[in-house]
Amino acid sequence: MAAWEENVRRVEPYTPGEQPKQPNMIKLNTNENPYPPAPGVAKALRELETDNLRRYPDPSSKVLVQALADYYGVAKEQVFVGVGSDDVLAMSFLTFFNSGKSILFPDITYSFYDVWADLFRIPYECPPLDEDFKICTEDYLRECGGIVIPNPNAPTGIEKDLKELEQIIAGNPGVIVIIDEAYIDFGGTSALSLLPKYENLLVVQTFSKSRSLAGMRIGYAIGNEKLIRYLNDAKYSFNSYTMSAAALAAGVEAVRDDVYFRETLQKIINTRERTKKELHRLGFSFPDSKSNFIFAAHPKYPAKELFEALKKSNIYVRYFERPRIDNYLRISIGTEQEMDCLLRFLEEYLGESI
């Protein structure tokens, strides 16, 4: 090892889902929205003036912050935006988890949490999900340095009841509780309604899933004004110009078209529920997903075998080679046609008949 390497901050990085570029592929591995963003998004990008591109964007992201504040009925001082919810969550870890005590998040969840904790030298503990892959409320009612609860959880898709979430928030008044709601729009109940009661609550959401803007990288947090001030102080000490002019324009239009947003969500929910019925008929078991994916296992066919067979047929799903979940596939919800192709393949592979 070279002498300079002794002072390198080394972490085990997050492994993102595969991003294949195969022709005629069916991509169901990264929970992207199968439908395009609101029509106004493309129009706003076409009309973006070149003068906006040669100048720095507004560091306060005022137009997007105001659009989100109006949409959710909160003050603009309660909204923080960043480059995807990953950026927002990383900034939140950096800002709020500095007590030296272990923060808490589930053992089976979004695998970026432990990466950020390691990167920022934050101690952490991971209470195990129960045998049904559910978060145990009592595991989070103890002394800690902060809490992160994904709701619905990934990769399971299971939603935690809002009353139980409130127990966790109310039971930890001395630390920040982050509710990561990346998938909340697909049928869950948001914790936003609890914000007036709890100053230690921060709710984080994203445009990547329900608003079809994964490629634009927009995330946001909503909390009390003091929390948001602290986040902005950290942001302006790190990178003032986080949101591009294009992202701001696209984000505002995505928020404005609520009719399109609701219609697209309902299509995905309907397809998810139909796919559940078909997978169940084919012998798969899975938790009741409230997200845009299904976490499925088959009793006779190992998940890795199915994953490889699907991949050979240009159908991409997500496989996690980790304890307790290594016999499950996480299957994103695509269009009706894409899910039909998936189901036909599984039907033939499993030797079943409709």
Short mmCIF file of C-alpha atoms in Angstrom, two decimals:
data_model
loop_
_atom_site.label_atom_id
_atom_site.label_comp_id
_atom_site.label_asym_id
_atom_site.label_seq_id
_atom_site.Cartn_x
_atom_site.Cartn_y
_atom_site.Cartn_z
CA MET A 1 0.00 0.00 0.00
CA ALA A 2 1.32 3.44 -0.93
CA ALA A 3 1.86 5.86 1.97
CA TRP A 4 -0.85 8.25 0.76
CA GLU A 5 -3.43 5.43 0.78
CA GLU A 6 -3.28 5.26 4.57
CA ASN A 7 -5.27 8.50 4.68
CA VAL A 8 -7.90 7.64 2.09
CA ARG A 9 -11.47 7.41 3.33
CA ARG A 10 -12.53 3.97 2.18
CA VAL A 11 -16.12 2.80 2.08
CA GLU A 12 -17.96 -0.05 0.42
CA PRO A 13 -20.05 1.78 -2.20
CA TYR A 14 -23.71 1.35 -3.00
CA THR A 15 -24.38 -1.02 -5.89
CA PRO A 16 -27.09 0.41 -8.17
CA GLY A 17 -29.40 -1.69 -10.26
CA GLU A 18 -28.13 -2.78 -13.65
CA GLN A 19 -28.79 -0.26 -16.43
CA PRO A 20 -28.80 -2.38 -19.60
CA LYS A 21 -29.14 -0.82 -23.06
CA GLN A 22 -30.34 -3.87 -24.97
CA PRO A 23 -32.77 -3.46 -27.87
CA ASN A 24 -36.31 -4.70 -27.18
CA MET A 25 -35.56 -5.29 -23.53
CA ILE A 26 -38.13 -5.22 -20.73
CA LYS A 27 -36.55 -3.32 -17.85
CA LEU A 28 -38.20 -4.11 -14.52
CA ASN A 29 -35.19 -3.88 -12.22
CA THR A 30 -34.85 -0.30 -10.96
CA ASN A 31 -38.42 0.74 -10.05
CA GLU A 32 -38.61 3.37 -12.75
CA ASN A 33 -41.99 4.64 -13.91
CA PRO A 34 -42.98 2.98 -17.21
CA TYR A 35 -44.86 6.08 -18.37
CA PRO A 36 -43.45 9.42 -19.53
CA PRO A 37 -43.54 12.50 -17.29
CA ALA A 38 -46.35 15.04 -17.53
CA PRO A 39 -46.62 16.59 -21.04
CA GLY A 40 -45.72 20.01 -19.66
CA VAL A 41 -42.27 18.73 -18.72
CA ALA A 42 -41.18 18.19 -22.32
CA LYS A 43 -42.68 21.55 -23.31
CA ALA A 44 -40.80 23.35 -20.53
CA LEU A 45 -37.51 21.74 -21.55
CA ARG A 46 -38.03 22.65 -25.22
CA GLU A 47 -38.73 26.23 -24.27
CA LEU A 48 -35.83 26.56 -21.84
CA GLU A 49 -33.88 29.62 -22.93
CA THR A 50 -30.18 29.18 -23.59
CA ASP A 51 -29.54 32.20 -21.38
CA ASN A 52 -30.75 30.08 -18.46
CA LEU A 53 -28.12 27.48 -19.28
CA ARG A 54 -25.13 29.80 -19.41
CA ARG A 55 -25.98 31.35 -16.04
CA TYR A 56 -25.94 29.70 -12.63
CA PRO A 57 -29.35 28.47 -11.51
CA ASP A 58 -31.15 29.97 -8.53
CA PRO A 59 -29.38 28.46 -5.49
CA SER A 60 -32.59 28.65 -3.45
CA SER A 61 -34.55 26.72 -6.13
CA LYS A 62 -37.36 29.13 -5.38
CA VAL A 63 -39.75 28.14 -8.18
CA LEU A 64 -39.67 24.45 -7.33
CA VAL A 65 -39.75 25.01 -3.57
CA GLN A 66 -42.83 27.24 -3.98
CA ALA A 67 -44.54 24.74 -6.28
CA LEU A 68 -44.06 21.96 -3.73
CA ALA A 69 -45.14 24.19 -0.84
CA ASP A 70 -48.34 25.11 -2.68
CA TYR A 71 -49.04 21.49 -3.63
CA TYR A 72 -48.69 20.16 -0.09
CA GLY A 73 -50.15 23.19 1.69
CA VAL A 74 -47.03 24.06 3.70
CA ALA A 75 -44.86 27.15 3.98
CA LYS A 76 -42.01 27.45 1.49
CA GLU A 77 -39.65 27.59 4.48
CA GLN A 78 -40.63 23.97 5.20
CA VAL A 79 -39.34 22.61 1.87
CA PHE A 80 -35.82 21.54 0.92
CA VAL A 81 -34.89 20.24 -2.55
CA GLY A 82 -31.87 18.33 -3.79
CA VAL A 83 -30.44 16.21 -6.58
CA GLY A 84 -32.68 13.21 -6.09
CA SER A 85 -33.77 11.90 -2.70
CA ASP A 86 -30.30 10.32 -2.39
CA ASP A 87 -28.80 13.80 -2.17
CA VAL A 88 -31.48 14.92 0.28
CA LEU A 89 -30.99 11.87 2.48
CA ALA A 90 -27.19 12.12 2.42
CA MET A 91 -27.41 15.79 3.41
CA SER A 92 -29.82 14.85 6.19
CA PHE A 93 -27.45 12.19 7.54
CA LEU A 94 -24.61 14.72 7.48
CA THR A 95 -26.69 17.43 9.15
CA PHE A 96 -28.66 15.61 11.84
CA PHE A 97 -26.81 12.45 12.89
CA ASN A 98 -23.87 13.79 14.87
CA SER A 99 -24.48 12.69 18.47
CA GLY A 100 -22.03 9.78 18.38
CA LYS A 101 -24.89 7.43 19.23
CA SER A 102 -26.01 4.74 16.83
CA ILE A 103 -28.75 5.60 14.39
CA LEU A 104 -31.36 2.95 13.61
CA PHE A 105 -32.71 1.61 10.32
CA PRO A 106 -33.92 -1.88 9.29
CA ASP A 107 -31.56 -4.71 8.38
CA ILE A 108 -33.39 -5.30 5.08
CA THR A 109 -33.97 -1.97 3.39
CA TYR A 110 -32.49 0.54 0.95
CA SER A 111 -28.81 -0.36 0.93
CA PHE A 112 -27.56 3.22 0.64
CA TYR A 113 -28.31 3.96 4.32
CA ASP A 114 -25.32 2.04 5.65
CA VAL A 115 -23.11 3.50 2.91
CA TRP A 116 -23.88 7.06 4.04
CA ALA A 117 -23.43 6.08 7.67
CA ASP A 118 -20.00 4.61 6.90
CA LEU A 119 -19.02 7.57 4.72
CA PHE A 120 -19.90 10.14 7.41
CA ARG A 121 -18.57 7.95 10.26
CA ILE A 122 -22.00 7.60 11.86
CA PRO A 123 -22.44 4.52 14.06
CA TYR A 124 -25.56 2.52 13.24
CA GLU A 125 -27.58 -0.51 14.22
CA CYS A 126 -30.03 -2.44 12.04
CA PRO A 127 -32.93 -3.99 13.94
CA PRO A 128 -34.07 -7.07 12.03
CA LEU A 129 -37.40 -7.21 10.26
CA ASP A 130 -39.70 -9.85 11.72
CA GLU A 131 -40.40 -13.18 9.99
CA ASP A 132 -43.00 -11.46 7.79
CA PHE A 133 -40.48 -8.77 6.75
CA LYS A 134 -42.23 -6.11 8.86
CA ILE A 135 -40.56 -3.34 10.87
CA CYS A 136 -40.99 -3.93 14.62
CA THR A 137 -42.08 -0.71 16.34
CA GLU A 138 -40.61 -1.65 19.73
CA ASP A 139 -37.12 -1.95 18.21
CA TYR A 140 -37.14 1.81 17.64
CA LEU A 141 -38.35 2.91 21.05
CA ARG A 142 -34.95 3.22 22.71
CA GLU A 143 -32.02 5.57 23.04
CA CYS A 144 -30.37 6.27 19.71
CA GLY A 145 -28.81 8.98 17.57
CA GLY A 146 -31.60 9.14 15.00
CA ILE A 147 -33.94 6.93 13.00
CA VAL A 148 -34.61 6.26 9.32
CA ILE A 149 -37.80 4.43 8.39
CA PRO A 150 -38.50 3.73 4.71
CA ASN A 151 -42.26 3.62 4.13
CA PRO A 152 -43.15 1.59 2.15
CA ASN A 153 -39.96 -0.34 2.70
CA ALA A 154 -37.73 -1.51 -0.14
CA PRO A 155 -37.26 -4.16 -1.38
CA THR A 156 -40.29 -5.64 0.40
CA GLY A 157 -42.90 -3.02 -0.56
CA ILE A 158 -44.54 -3.30 2.86
CA GLU A 159 -46.16 -0.18 4.32
CA LYS A 160 -46.00 0.54 8.05
CA ASP A 161 -49.19 1.78 9.66
CA LEU A 162 -49.20 5.52 10.33
CA LYS A 163 -50.19 5.03 13.97
CA GLU A 164 -47.13 2.86 14.54
CA LEU A 165 -44.93 5.39 12.77
CA GLU A 166 -46.28 8.07 15.09
CA GLN A 167 -45.35 5.91 18.08
CA ILE A 168 -41.76 5.89 16.87
CA ILE A 169 -41.69 9.63 16.20
CA ALA A 170 -43.36 10.53 19.52
CA GLY A 171 -41.13 8.09 21.39
CA ASN A 172 -37.93 9.74 20.15
CA PRO A 173 -38.37 13.49 20.74
CA GLY A 174 -34.64 14.05 21.23
CA VAL A 175 -33.55 12.87 17.78
CA ILE A 176 -34.55 13.36 14.15
CA VAL A 177 -36.79 10.69 12.62
CA ILE A 178 -36.61 10.54 8.83
CA ILE A 179 -39.47 8.86 6.98
CA ASP A 180 -38.23 7.97 3.50
CA GLU A 181 -41.34 7.96 1.29
CA ALA A 182 -39.87 7.21 -2.11
CA TYR A 183 -42.84 4.93 -2.92
CA ILE A 184 -45.62 6.50 -0.86
CA ASP A 185 -47.67 7.67 -3.86
CA PHE A 186 -48.42 4.11 -4.99
CA GLY A 187 -51.01 3.47 -2.30
CA GLY A 188 -49.47 4.39 1.05
CA THR A 189 -50.43 7.01 3.63
CA SER A 190 -47.88 9.78 4.01
CA ALA A 191 -46.52 10.97 7.35
CA LEU A 192 -46.86 14.57 6.17
CA SER A 193 -50.03 14.92 8.24
CA LEU A 194 -47.92 14.46 11.38
CA LEU A 195 -45.63 17.41 10.70
CA PRO A 196 -47.64 19.97 12.73
CA LYS A 197 -47.30 17.76 15.82
CA TYR A 198 -43.62 16.79 15.69
CA GLU A 199 -40.67 19.09 15.13
CA ASN A 200 -38.29 16.09 14.97
CA LEU A 201 -39.97 14.65 11.83
CA LEU A 202 -38.49 14.96 8.35
CA VAL A 203 -40.38 13.46 5.40
CA VAL A 204 -38.35 12.75 2.24
CA GLN A 205 -39.86 12.08 -1.20
CA THR A 206 -38.65 11.90 -4.80
CA PHE A 207 -39.66 12.68 -8.38
CA SER A 208 -37.86 9.55 -9.62
CA LYS A 209 -40.67 7.06 -9.16
CA SER A 210 -44.22 8.40 -9.22
CA ARG A 211 -43.43 11.53 -11.27
CA SER A 212 -41.36 9.74 -13.97
CA LEU A 213 -38.28 11.93 -13.59
CA ALA A 214 -35.54 9.52 -12.48
CA GLY A 215 -33.28 10.93 -15.19
CA MET A 216 -33.72 14.50 -13.96
CA ARG A 217 -32.68 13.80 -10.33
CA ILE A 218 -35.09 15.70 -8.09
CA GLY A 219 -35.79 14.96 -4.44
CA TYR A 220 -37.18 16.94 -1.56
CA ALA A 221 -37.76 17.01 2.18
CA ILE A 222 -40.55 18.61 4.14
CA GLY A 223 -40.23 19.39 7.84
CA ASN A 224 -40.47 22.26 10.28
CA GLU A 225 -38.75 25.51 9.35
CA LYS A 226 -35.86 24.99 11.77
CA LEU A 227 -34.93 21.62 10.26
CA ILE A 228 -35.01 23.04 6.76
CA ARG A 229 -32.78 25.97 7.77
CA TYR A 230 -30.21 23.54 9.13
CA LEU A 231 -30.34 21.52 5.90
CA ASN A 232 -29.88 24.62 3.77
CA ASP A 233 -26.95 25.74 5.91
CA ALA A 234 -25.25 22.40 5.24
CA LYS A 235 -26.14 22.52 1.55
CA TYR A 236 -24.74 26.03 1.06
CA SER A 237 -21.55 24.94 2.80
CA PHE A 238 -21.22 22.01 0.41
CA ASN A 239 -22.61 23.02 -3.00
CA SER A 240 -24.84 26.06 -3.46
CA TYR A 241 -25.98 25.26 -7.00
CA THR A 242 -27.37 21.76 -6.66
CA MET A 243 -30.43 22.00 -8.91
CA SER A 244 -29.96 22.69 -12.64
CA ALA A 245 -32.18 25.10 -14.54
CA ALA A 246 -33.57 22.15 -16.51
CA ALA A 247 -34.41 20.21 -13.35
CA LEU A 248 -36.18 23.20 -11.82
CA ALA A 249 -38.29 23.76 -14.95
CA ALA A 250 -39.17 20.07 -15.29
CA GLY A 251 -39.97 19.68 -11.61
CA VAL A 252 -42.40 22.59 -11.54
CA GLU A 253 -44.34 21.25 -14.51
CA ALA A 254 -44.46 17.75 -13.03
CA VAL A 255 -46.04 19.16 -9.86
CA ARG A 256 -48.53 21.35 -11.70
CA ASP A 257 -50.18 18.58 -13.72
CA ASP A 258 -51.91 16.73 -10.91
CA VAL A 259 -54.52 15.15 -13.19
CA TYR A 260 -51.87 13.39 -15.27
CA PHE A 261 -50.02 12.42 -12.08
CA ARG A 262 -53.10 10.76 -10.56
CA GLU A 263 -54.03 8.98 -13.80
CA THR A 264 -50.54 7.53 -14.18
CA LEU A 265 -50.44 6.38 -10.57
CA GLN A 266 -53.77 4.60 -10.97
CA LYS A 267 -52.57 2.79 -14.07
CA ILE A 268 -49.53 1.48 -12.20
CA ILE A 269 -51.61 0.48 -9.17
CA ASN A 270 -54.11 -1.36 -11.37
CA THR A 271 -51.31 -3.20 -13.19
CA ARG A 272 -49.65 -4.09 -9.87
CA GLU A 273 -52.85 -5.59 -8.47
CA ARG A 274 -53.48 -7.60 -11.63
CA THR A 275 -49.87 -8.84 -11.61
CA LYS A 276 -50.23 -9.93 -7.99
CA LYS A 277 -53.17 -12.13 -8.92
CA GLU A 278 -51.30 -13.70 -11.84
CA LEU A 279 -48.12 -14.30 -9.84
CA HIS A 280 -50.15 -15.87 -7.07
CA ARG A 281 -51.81 -18.18 -9.59
CA LEU A 282 -48.35 -19.22 -10.79
CA GLY A 283 -47.37 -20.21 -7.26
CA PHE A 284 -45.40 -17.14 -6.17
CA SER A 285 -45.66 -15.71 -2.67
CA PHE A 286 -45.01 -12.07 -1.79
CA PRO A 287 -45.81 -9.40 0.79
CA ASP A 288 -48.70 -7.06 0.05
CA SER A 289 -46.84 -4.35 -1.85
CA LYS A 290 -47.88 -0.69 -1.63
CA SER A 291 -45.08 0.34 -3.98
CA ASN A 292 -44.41 0.10 -7.71
CA PHE A 293 -42.74 -3.30 -7.38
CA ILE A 294 -43.49 -6.79 -6.08
CA PHE A 295 -41.07 -8.82 -3.93
CA ALA A 296 -41.77 -12.38 -5.03
CA ALA A 297 -40.50 -15.89 -4.30
CA HIS A 298 -41.41 -19.27 -5.75
CA PRO A 299 -41.26 -22.44 -3.62
CA LYS A 300 -39.94 -24.67 -6.42
CA TYR A 301 -37.70 -22.40 -8.49
CA PRO A 302 -34.73 -20.56 -6.91
CA ALA A 303 -34.79 -16.81 -7.45
CA LYS A 304 -31.28 -16.74 -8.91
CA GLU A 305 -32.25 -19.33 -11.50
CA LEU A 306 -35.32 -17.32 -12.50
CA PHE A 307 -33.29 -14.11 -12.55
CA GLU A 308 -30.75 -15.58 -14.97
CA ALA A 309 -33.41 -17.16 -17.18
CA LEU A 310 -35.31 -13.89 -17.40
CA LYS A 311 -32.13 -11.99 -18.21
CA LYS A 312 -31.35 -14.34 -21.09
CA SER A 313 -34.74 -13.42 -22.51
CA ASN A 314 -34.03 -9.69 -22.16
CA ILE A 315 -36.32 -9.29 -19.14
CA TYR A 316 -34.48 -7.57 -16.29
CA VAL A 317 -35.58 -7.83 -12.67
CA ARG A 318 -33.58 -7.29 -9.46
CA TYR A 319 -31.94 -10.08 -7.48
CA PHE A 320 -30.26 -9.57 -4.09
CA GLU A 321 -27.73 -12.19 -3.04
CA ARG A 322 -28.15 -11.49 0.66
CA PRO A 323 -29.25 -13.55 3.68
CA ARG A 324 -33.03 -13.97 4.14
CA ILE A 325 -33.89 -12.43 0.77
CA ASP A 326 -31.77 -14.47 -1.64
CA ASN A 327 -34.80 -16.41 -2.86
CA TYR A 328 -36.77 -13.30 -3.83
CA LEU A 329 -36.99 -11.23 -6.98
CA ARG A 330 -37.94 -7.58 -6.90
CA ILE A 331 -40.09 -6.99 -9.95
CA SER A 332 -40.83 -3.39 -10.95
CA ILE A 333 -44.27 -2.69 -12.38
CA GLY A 334 -44.08 -1.86 -16.08
CA THR A 335 -46.78 -1.27 -18.63
CA GLU A 336 -49.59 -3.77 -19.09
CA GLN A 337 -47.80 -5.11 -22.17
CA GLU A 338 -44.47 -5.47 -20.36
CA MET A 339 -46.06 -7.35 -17.47
CA ASP A 340 -47.88 -9.60 -19.93
CA CYS A 341 -44.52 -10.53 -21.46
CA LEU A 342 -43.09 -11.26 -18.02
CA LEU A 343 -46.07 -13.42 -17.07
CA ARG A 344 -46.00 -15.34 -20.36
CA PHE A 345 -42.31 -16.11 -19.85
CA LEU A 346 -42.89 -17.29 -16.27
CA GLU A 347 -45.86 -19.37 -17.31
CA GLU A 348 -43.80 -21.18 -19.94
CA TYR A 349 -40.75 -21.51 -17.72
CA LEU A 350 -42.68 -22.88 -14.78
CA GLY A 351 -44.68 -25.19 -17.00
CA GLU A 352 -47.98 -23.78 -15.79
CA SER A 353 -51.08 -23.03 -17.83
CA ILE A 354 -53.43 -20.07 -17.59
#
